[in-house]
Tab-separated table of C-alpha atoms in Angstrom:
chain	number	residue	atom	x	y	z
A	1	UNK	CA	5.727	-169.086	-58.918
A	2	UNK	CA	6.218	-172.855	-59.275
A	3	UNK	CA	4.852	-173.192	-62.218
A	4	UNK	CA	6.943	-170.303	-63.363
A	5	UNK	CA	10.005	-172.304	-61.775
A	6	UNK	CA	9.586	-175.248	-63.322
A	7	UNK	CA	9.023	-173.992	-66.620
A	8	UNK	CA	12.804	-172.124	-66.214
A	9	UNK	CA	13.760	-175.602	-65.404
A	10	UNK	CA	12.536	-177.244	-68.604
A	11	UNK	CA	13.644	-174.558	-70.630
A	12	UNK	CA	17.353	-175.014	-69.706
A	13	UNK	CA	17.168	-178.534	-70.367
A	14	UNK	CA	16.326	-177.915	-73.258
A	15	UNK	CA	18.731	-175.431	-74.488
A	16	UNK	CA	21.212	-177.767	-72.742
A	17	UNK	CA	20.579	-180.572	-74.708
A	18	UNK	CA	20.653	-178.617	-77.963
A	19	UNK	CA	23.970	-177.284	-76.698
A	20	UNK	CA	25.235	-180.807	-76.563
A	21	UNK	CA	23.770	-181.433	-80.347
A	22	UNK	CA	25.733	-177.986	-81.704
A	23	UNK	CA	29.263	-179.875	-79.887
A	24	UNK	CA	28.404	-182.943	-81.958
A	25	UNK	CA	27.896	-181.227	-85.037
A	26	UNK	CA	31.134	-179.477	-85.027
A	27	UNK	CA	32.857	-182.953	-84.218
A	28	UNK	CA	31.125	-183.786	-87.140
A	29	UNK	CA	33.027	-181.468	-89.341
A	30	UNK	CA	35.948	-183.308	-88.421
A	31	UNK	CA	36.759	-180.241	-85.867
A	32	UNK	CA	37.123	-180.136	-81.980
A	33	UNK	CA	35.251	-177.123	-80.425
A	34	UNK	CA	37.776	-176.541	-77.653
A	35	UNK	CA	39.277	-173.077	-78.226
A	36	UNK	CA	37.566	-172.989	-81.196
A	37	UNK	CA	34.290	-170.780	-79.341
A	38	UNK	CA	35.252	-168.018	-78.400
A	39	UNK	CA	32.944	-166.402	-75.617
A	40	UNK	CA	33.843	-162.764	-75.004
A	41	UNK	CA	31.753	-161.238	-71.806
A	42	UNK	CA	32.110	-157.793	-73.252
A	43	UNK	CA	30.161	-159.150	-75.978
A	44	UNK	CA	27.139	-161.420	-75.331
A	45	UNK	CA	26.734	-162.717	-71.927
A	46	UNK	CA	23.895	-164.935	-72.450
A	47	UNK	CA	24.616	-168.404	-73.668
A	48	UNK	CA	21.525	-168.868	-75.608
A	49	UNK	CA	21.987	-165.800	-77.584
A	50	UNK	CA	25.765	-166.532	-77.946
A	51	UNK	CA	24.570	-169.510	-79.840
A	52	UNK	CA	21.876	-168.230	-82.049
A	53	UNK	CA	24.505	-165.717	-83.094
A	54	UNK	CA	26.815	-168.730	-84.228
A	55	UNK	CA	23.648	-170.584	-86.209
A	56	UNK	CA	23.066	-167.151	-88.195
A	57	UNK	CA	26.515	-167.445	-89.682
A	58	UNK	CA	25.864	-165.450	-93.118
A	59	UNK	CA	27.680	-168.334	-95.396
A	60	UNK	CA	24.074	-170.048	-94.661
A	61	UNK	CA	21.030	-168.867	-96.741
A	62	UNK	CA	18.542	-166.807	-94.447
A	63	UNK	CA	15.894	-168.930	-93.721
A	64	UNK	CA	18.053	-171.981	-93.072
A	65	UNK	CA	19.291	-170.125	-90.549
A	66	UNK	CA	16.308	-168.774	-88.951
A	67	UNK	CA	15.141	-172.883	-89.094
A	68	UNK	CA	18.661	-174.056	-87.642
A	69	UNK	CA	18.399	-171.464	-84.636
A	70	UNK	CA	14.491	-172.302	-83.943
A	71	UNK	CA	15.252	-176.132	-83.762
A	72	UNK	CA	18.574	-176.482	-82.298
A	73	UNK	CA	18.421	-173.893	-80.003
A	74	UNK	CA	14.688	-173.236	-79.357
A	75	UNK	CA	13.766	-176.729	-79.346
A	76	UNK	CA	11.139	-175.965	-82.094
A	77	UNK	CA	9.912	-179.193	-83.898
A	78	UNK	CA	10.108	-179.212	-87.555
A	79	UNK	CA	6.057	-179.016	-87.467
A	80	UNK	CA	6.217	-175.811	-85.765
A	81	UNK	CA	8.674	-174.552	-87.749
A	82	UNK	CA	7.035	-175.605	-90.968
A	83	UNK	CA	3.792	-173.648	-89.525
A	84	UNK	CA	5.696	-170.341	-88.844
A	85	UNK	CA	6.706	-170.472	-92.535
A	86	UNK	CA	3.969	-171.424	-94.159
A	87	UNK	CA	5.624	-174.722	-95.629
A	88	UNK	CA	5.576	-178.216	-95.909
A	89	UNK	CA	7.435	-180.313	-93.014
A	90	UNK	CA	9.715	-181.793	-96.014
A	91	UNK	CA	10.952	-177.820	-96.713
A	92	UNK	CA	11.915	-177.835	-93.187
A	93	UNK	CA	13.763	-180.815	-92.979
A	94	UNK	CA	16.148	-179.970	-95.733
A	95	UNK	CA	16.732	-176.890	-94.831
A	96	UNK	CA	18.168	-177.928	-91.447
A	97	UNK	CA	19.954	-180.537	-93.419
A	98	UNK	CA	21.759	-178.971	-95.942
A	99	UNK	CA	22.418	-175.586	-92.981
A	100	UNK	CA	24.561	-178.210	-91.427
A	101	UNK	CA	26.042	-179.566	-94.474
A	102	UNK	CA	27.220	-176.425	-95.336
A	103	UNK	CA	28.941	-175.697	-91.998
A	104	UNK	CA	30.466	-178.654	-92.432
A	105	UNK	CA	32.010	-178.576	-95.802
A	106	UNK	CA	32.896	-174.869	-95.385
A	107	UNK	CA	34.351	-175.832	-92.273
A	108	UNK	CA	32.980	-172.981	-90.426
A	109	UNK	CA	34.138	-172.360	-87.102
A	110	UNK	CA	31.709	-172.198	-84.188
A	111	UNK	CA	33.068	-169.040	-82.985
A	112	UNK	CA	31.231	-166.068	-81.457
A	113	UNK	CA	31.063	-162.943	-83.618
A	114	UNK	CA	32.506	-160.010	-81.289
A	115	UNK	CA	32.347	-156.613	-82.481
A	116	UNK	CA	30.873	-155.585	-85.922
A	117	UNK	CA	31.007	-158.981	-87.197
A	118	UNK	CA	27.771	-159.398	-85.053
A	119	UNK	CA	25.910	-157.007	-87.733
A	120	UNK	CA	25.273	-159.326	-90.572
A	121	UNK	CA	23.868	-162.040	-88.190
A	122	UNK	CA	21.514	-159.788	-86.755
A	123	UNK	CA	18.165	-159.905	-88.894
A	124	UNK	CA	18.278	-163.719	-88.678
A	125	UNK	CA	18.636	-163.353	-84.667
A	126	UNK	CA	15.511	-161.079	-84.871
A	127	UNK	CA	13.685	-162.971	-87.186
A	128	UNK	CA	14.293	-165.897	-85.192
A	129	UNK	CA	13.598	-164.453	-81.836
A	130	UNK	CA	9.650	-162.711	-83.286
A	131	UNK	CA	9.035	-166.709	-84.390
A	132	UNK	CA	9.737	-167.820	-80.735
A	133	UNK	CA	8.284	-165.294	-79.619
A	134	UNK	CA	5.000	-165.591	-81.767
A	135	UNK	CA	5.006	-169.272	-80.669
A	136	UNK	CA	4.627	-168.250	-77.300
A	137	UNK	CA	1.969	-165.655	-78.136
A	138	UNK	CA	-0.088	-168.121	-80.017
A	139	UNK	CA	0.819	-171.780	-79.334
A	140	UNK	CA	0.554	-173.538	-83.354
A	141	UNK	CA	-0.880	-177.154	-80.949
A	142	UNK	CA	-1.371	-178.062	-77.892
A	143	UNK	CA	-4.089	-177.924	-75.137
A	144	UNK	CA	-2.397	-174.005	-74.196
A	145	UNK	CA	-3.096	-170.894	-76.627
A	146	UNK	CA	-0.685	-168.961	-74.478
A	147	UNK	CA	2.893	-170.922	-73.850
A	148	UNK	CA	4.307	-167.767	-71.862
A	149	UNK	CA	7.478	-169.707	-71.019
A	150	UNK	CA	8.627	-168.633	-74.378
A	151	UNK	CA	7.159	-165.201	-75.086
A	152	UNK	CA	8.763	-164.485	-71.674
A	153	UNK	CA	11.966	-165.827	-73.075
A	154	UNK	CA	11.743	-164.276	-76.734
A	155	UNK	CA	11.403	-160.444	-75.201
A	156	UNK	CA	14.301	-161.547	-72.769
A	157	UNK	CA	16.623	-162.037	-75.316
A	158	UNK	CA	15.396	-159.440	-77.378
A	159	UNK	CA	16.361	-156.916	-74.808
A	160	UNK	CA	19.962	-158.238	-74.622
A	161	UNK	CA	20.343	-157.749	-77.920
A	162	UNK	CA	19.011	-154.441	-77.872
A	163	UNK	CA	21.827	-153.702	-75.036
A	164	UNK	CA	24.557	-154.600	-77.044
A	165	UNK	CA	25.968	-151.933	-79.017
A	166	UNK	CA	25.790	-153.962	-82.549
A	167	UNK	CA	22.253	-154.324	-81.636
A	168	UNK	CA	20.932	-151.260	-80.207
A	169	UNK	CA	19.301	-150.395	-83.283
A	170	UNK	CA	16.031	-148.803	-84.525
A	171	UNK	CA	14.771	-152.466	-85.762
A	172	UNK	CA	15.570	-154.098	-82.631
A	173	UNK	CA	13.887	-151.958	-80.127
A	174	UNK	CA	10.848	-151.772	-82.282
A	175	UNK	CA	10.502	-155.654	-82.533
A	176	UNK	CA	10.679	-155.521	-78.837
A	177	UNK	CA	8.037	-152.796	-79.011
A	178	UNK	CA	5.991	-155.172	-81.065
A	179	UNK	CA	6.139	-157.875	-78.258
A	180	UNK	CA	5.669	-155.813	-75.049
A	181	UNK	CA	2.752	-154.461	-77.063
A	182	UNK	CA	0.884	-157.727	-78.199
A	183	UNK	CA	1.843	-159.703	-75.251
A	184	UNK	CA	0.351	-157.253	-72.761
A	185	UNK	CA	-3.395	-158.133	-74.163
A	186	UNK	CA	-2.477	-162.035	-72.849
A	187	UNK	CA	-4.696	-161.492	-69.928
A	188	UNK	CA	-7.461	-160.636	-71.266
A	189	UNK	CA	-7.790	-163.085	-74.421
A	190	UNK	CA	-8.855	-166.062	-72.587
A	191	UNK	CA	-11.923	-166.168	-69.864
A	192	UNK	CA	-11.774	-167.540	-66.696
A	193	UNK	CA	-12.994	-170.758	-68.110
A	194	UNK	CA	-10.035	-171.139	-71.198
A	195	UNK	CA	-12.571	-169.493	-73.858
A	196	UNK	CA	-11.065	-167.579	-76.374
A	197	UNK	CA	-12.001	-164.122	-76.643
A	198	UNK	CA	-11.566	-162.107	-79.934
A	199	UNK	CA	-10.009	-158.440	-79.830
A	200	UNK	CA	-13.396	-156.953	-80.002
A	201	UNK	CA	-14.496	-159.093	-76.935
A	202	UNK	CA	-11.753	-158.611	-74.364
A	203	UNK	CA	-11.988	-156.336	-71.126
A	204	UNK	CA	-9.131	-153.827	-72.120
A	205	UNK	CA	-8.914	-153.229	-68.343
A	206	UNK	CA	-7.227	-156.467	-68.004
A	207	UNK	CA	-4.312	-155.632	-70.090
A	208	UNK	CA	-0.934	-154.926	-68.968
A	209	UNK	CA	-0.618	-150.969	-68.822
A	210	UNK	CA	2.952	-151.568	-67.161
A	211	UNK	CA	3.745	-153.552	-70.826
A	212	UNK	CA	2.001	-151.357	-72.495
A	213	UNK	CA	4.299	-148.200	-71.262
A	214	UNK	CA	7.451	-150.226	-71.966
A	215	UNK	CA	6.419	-151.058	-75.367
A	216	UNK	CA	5.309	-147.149	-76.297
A	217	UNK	CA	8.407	-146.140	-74.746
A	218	UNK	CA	10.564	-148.862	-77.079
A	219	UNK	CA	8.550	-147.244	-80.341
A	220	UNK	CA	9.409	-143.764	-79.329
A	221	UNK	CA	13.174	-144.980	-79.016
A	222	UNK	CA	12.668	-147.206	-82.155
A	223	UNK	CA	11.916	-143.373	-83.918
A	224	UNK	CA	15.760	-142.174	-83.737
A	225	UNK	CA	17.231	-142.366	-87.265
A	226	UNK	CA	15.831	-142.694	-90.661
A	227	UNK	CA	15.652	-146.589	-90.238
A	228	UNK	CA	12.024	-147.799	-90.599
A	229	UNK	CA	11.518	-151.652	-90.782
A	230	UNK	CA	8.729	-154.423	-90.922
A	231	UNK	CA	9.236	-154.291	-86.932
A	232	UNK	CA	8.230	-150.454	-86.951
A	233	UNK	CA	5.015	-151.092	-88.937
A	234	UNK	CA	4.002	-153.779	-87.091
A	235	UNK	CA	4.800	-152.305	-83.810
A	236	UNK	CA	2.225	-149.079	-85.172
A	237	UNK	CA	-0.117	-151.783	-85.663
A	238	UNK	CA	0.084	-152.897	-82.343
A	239	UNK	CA	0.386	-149.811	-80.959
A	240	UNK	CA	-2.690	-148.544	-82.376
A	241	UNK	CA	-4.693	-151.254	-80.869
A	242	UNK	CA	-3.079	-150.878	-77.316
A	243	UNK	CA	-4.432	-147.214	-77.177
A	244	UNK	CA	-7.615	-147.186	-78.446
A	245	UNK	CA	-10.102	-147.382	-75.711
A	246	UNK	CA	-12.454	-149.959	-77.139
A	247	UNK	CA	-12.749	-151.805	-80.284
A	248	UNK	CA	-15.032	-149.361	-82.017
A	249	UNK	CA	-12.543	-146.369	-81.540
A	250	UNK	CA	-10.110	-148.345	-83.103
A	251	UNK	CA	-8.335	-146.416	-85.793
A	252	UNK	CA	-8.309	-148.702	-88.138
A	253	UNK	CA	-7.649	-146.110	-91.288
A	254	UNK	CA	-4.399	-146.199	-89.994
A	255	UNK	CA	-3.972	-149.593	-89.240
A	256	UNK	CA	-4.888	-150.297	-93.080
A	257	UNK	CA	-2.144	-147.869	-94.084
A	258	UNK	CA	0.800	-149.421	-92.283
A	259	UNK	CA	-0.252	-152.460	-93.609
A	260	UNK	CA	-0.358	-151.109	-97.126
A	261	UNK	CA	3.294	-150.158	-96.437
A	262	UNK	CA	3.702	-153.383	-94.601
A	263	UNK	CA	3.062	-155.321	-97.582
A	264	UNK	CA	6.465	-153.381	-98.985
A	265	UNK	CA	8.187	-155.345	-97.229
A	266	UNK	CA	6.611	-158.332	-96.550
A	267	UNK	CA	4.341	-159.772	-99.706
A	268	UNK	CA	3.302	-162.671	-97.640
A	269	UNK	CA	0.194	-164.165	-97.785
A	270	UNK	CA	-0.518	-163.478	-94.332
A	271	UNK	CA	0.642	-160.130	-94.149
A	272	UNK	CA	-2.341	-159.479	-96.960
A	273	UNK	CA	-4.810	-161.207	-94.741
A	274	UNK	CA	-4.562	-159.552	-92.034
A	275	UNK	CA	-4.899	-156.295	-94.321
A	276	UNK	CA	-7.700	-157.748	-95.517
A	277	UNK	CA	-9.468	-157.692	-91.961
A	278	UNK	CA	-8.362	-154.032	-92.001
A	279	UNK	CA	-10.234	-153.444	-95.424
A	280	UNK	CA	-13.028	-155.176	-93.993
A	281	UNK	CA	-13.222	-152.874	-90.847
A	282	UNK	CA	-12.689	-149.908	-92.822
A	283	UNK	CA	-14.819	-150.349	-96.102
A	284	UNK	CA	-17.140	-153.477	-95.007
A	285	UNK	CA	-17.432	-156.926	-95.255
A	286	UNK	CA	-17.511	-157.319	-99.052
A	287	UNK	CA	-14.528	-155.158	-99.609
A	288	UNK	CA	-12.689	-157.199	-96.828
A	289	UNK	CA	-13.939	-160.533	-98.793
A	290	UNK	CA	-12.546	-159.330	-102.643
A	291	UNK	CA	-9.251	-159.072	-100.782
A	292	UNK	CA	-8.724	-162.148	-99.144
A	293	UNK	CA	-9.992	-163.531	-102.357
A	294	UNK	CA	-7.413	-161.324	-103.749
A	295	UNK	CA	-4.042	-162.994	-101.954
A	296	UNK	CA	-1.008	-163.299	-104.245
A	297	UNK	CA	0.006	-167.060	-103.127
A	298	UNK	CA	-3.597	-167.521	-101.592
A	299	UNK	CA	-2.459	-170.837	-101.922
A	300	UNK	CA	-0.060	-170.791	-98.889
A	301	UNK	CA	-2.669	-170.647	-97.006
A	302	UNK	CA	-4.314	-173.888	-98.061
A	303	UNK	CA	-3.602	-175.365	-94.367
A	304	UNK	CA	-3.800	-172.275	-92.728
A	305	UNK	CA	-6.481	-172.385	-89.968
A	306	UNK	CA	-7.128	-168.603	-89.344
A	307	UNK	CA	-7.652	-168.066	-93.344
A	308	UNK	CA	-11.109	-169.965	-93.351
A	309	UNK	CA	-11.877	-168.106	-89.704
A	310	UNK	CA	-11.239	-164.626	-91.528
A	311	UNK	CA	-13.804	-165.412	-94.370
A	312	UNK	CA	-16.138	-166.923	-92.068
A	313	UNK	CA	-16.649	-164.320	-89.983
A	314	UNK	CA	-16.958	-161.574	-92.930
A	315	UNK	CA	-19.650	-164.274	-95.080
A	316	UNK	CA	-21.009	-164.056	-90.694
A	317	UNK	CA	-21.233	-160.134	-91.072
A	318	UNK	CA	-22.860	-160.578	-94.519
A	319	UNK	CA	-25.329	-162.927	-92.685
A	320	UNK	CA	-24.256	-164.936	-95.216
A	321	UNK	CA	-24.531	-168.412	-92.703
A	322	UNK	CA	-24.370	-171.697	-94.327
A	323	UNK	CA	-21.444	-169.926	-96.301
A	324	UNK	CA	-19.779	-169.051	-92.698
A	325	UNK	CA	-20.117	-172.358	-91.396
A	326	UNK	CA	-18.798	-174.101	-94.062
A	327	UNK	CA	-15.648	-171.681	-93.756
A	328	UNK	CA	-15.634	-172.349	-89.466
A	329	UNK	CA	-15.707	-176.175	-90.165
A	330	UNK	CA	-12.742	-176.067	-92.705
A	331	UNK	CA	-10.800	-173.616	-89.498
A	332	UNK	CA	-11.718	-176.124	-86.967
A	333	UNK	CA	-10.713	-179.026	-88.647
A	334	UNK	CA	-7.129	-177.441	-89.531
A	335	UNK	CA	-6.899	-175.550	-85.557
A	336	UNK	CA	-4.533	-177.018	-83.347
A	337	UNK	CA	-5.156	-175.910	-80.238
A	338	UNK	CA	-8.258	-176.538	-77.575
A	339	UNK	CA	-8.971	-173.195	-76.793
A	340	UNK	CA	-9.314	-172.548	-81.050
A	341	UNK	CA	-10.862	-175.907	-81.621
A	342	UNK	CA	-14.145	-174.876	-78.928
A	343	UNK	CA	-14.413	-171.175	-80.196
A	344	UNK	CA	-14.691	-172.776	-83.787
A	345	UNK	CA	-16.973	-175.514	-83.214
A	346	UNK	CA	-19.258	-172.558	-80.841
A	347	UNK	CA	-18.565	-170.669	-84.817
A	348	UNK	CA	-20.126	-173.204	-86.428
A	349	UNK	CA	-23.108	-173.739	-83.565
A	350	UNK	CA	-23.962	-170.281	-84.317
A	351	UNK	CA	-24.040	-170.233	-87.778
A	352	UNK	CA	-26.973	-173.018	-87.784
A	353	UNK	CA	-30.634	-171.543	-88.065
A	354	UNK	CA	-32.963	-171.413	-85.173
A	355	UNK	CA	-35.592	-174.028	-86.866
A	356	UNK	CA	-33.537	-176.826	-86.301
A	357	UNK	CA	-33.374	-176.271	-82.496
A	358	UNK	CA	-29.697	-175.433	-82.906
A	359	UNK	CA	-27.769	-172.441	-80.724
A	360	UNK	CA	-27.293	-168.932	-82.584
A	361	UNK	CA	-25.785	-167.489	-79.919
């Protein structure tokens, strides 16, 4: 509970901080923000969210937005930012840059959306809030793979958004679907000594059935209309491997067909890898290998850690081993985190043969 405590603590300061940068950038635009923000509590009660609302204004391009509300209000560094979109640092930068240029010259005002007007904001807030939230779910650096401060936070916001009446929508309780759902395996990922464990190694009786329930009952709600959105394919994903007893029951013929209509939304790069793991545990290793070798924009993933772990574990399953270990070396020198860094190097242990003394096991 301390622990807990103190990471509330630091999160505030944080945010409060930020709060004081978003005052100076309105003085910047030659404006003062008194009376200009106008905080309605019939609308959005949370000051956080208030805020993220007001960096998604829709006279900024999409993804400057998304970068604007991770750094100034999330405290995201332009590293981890540049990580969650598979771009350089430089990208980043200027996107932040010319986000507040353009509230500037516009002359925007800092004002909270009430009403309707929140609607057009709204996929940037989401978008926003899965990157937090995926942060906190898989840490890009640092000595933690968990930071559960801010998965914590990212399904806390996620369900006041989902309360307010411009945001109790399909797409919005399915995200949160997708986050009760993946975050209830946190557990069970790590042993009692930090190791990483993969999906197929984790005691599913350490998972979070109270989570799990939440999230199932977020998909069913998710259901109503004839909206269906990246959140609701990804949430089937996760959904799929929250029920299956064990990794071998997994039914992954239907995770490989939501990602097939996944990839109808989202062409990205790793959208198509993580089919490709599908195709590998539905039509074998070789199949799986022609399509990650198969990745429109394969070269997105240049710096992109879990890439070279993917093919190194299917060239692994091929027994193909000097092949793997070249692959494990190229993921451990790119991983950022401890826990990733020792299951890597253990990767690449196992990989060597037995007649040089080395560990295969």
């Amino acid at each position: 509970m301390r622990n807990l405590a103190l990471d509330v603590i630091r999160r505030e300061k944080v945010f409060r901080g930020k709060e004081a940068e978003i005052a100076r950038l309105i003085e910047a635009g030659g404006y003062s923000s008194r009376g200009m923000v106008s905080f309605s509590e019939n609308e959005i009660a949370d000051d956080r969210l208030r805020m993220m609302f007001v960096c998604c204004h829709p006279i900024i391009p999409p993804e400057a937005q998304v970068a604007l509300a991770l750094k100034t209000l999330c405290g995201f560094s332009v590293i981890e930012i540049s990580r969650a979109f598979l771009t350089t640092e430089a990208a980043i930068a200027k996107r932040v840059t010319r986000a507040k240029q353009k509230i500037q010259e516009a002359h925007v005002p800092f004002e909270i959306p009430v009403g309707d007007a929140l609607v057009p904001r709204l996929e940037s807030v989401l978008q926003s809030l899965y990157l937090l939230f995926n942060e906190g779910y898989k840490a890009s650096s640092g000595d933690k793979l968990v930071r559960e401060e801010l998965y914590h936070e990212a399904i806390r916001l996620t369900e006041l958004v989902a309360q307010h009446r411009a945001g109790n929508q399909p797409k919005t309780h399915a995200l949160l679907a997708l986050m009760l759902l993946n975050a209830a395996r946190t557990p069970a990922r790590e042993d009692d000594q930090g190791n990483l464990l993969r999906l197929g190694e984790q005691d599913r009786t350490r998972w979070n059935q109270t989570m799990i329930a939440r999230g199932m009952s977020r998909l069913r709600e998710s259901a109503t209309g004839g909206q269906i959105s990246e959140y609701h394919l990804q949430a089937g994903i996760a959904a799929c491997h929250a029920t299956a007893v064990d990794y071998q029951s997994t039914d992954w013929a239907r995770i490989l067909s939501l990602y097939d209509r996944l990839l109808q939304f989202d062409d990205s790069p790793v959208v198509a890898l993580n089919r490709a793991v599908a195709v590998a545990n539905v039509n074998g290793p070789e199949a799986g290998l022609k399509a990650a070798r198969a990745i429109r924009e394969r070269e997105k993933l240049a710096s992109y850690y879990l890439f070279y772990s993917v093919i190194g574990e299917l060239e692994m399953r091929l027994n193909n081993r000097e092949a793997a270990a070249e692959q494990f070396r190229k993921a451990f020198e790119l991983a950022e985190t401890k826990s990733e860094r020792a299951f890597l190097l253990k990767r690449v242990q196992q990989c060597e043969p037995i007649s040089e003394g080395r560990p295969t096991a």
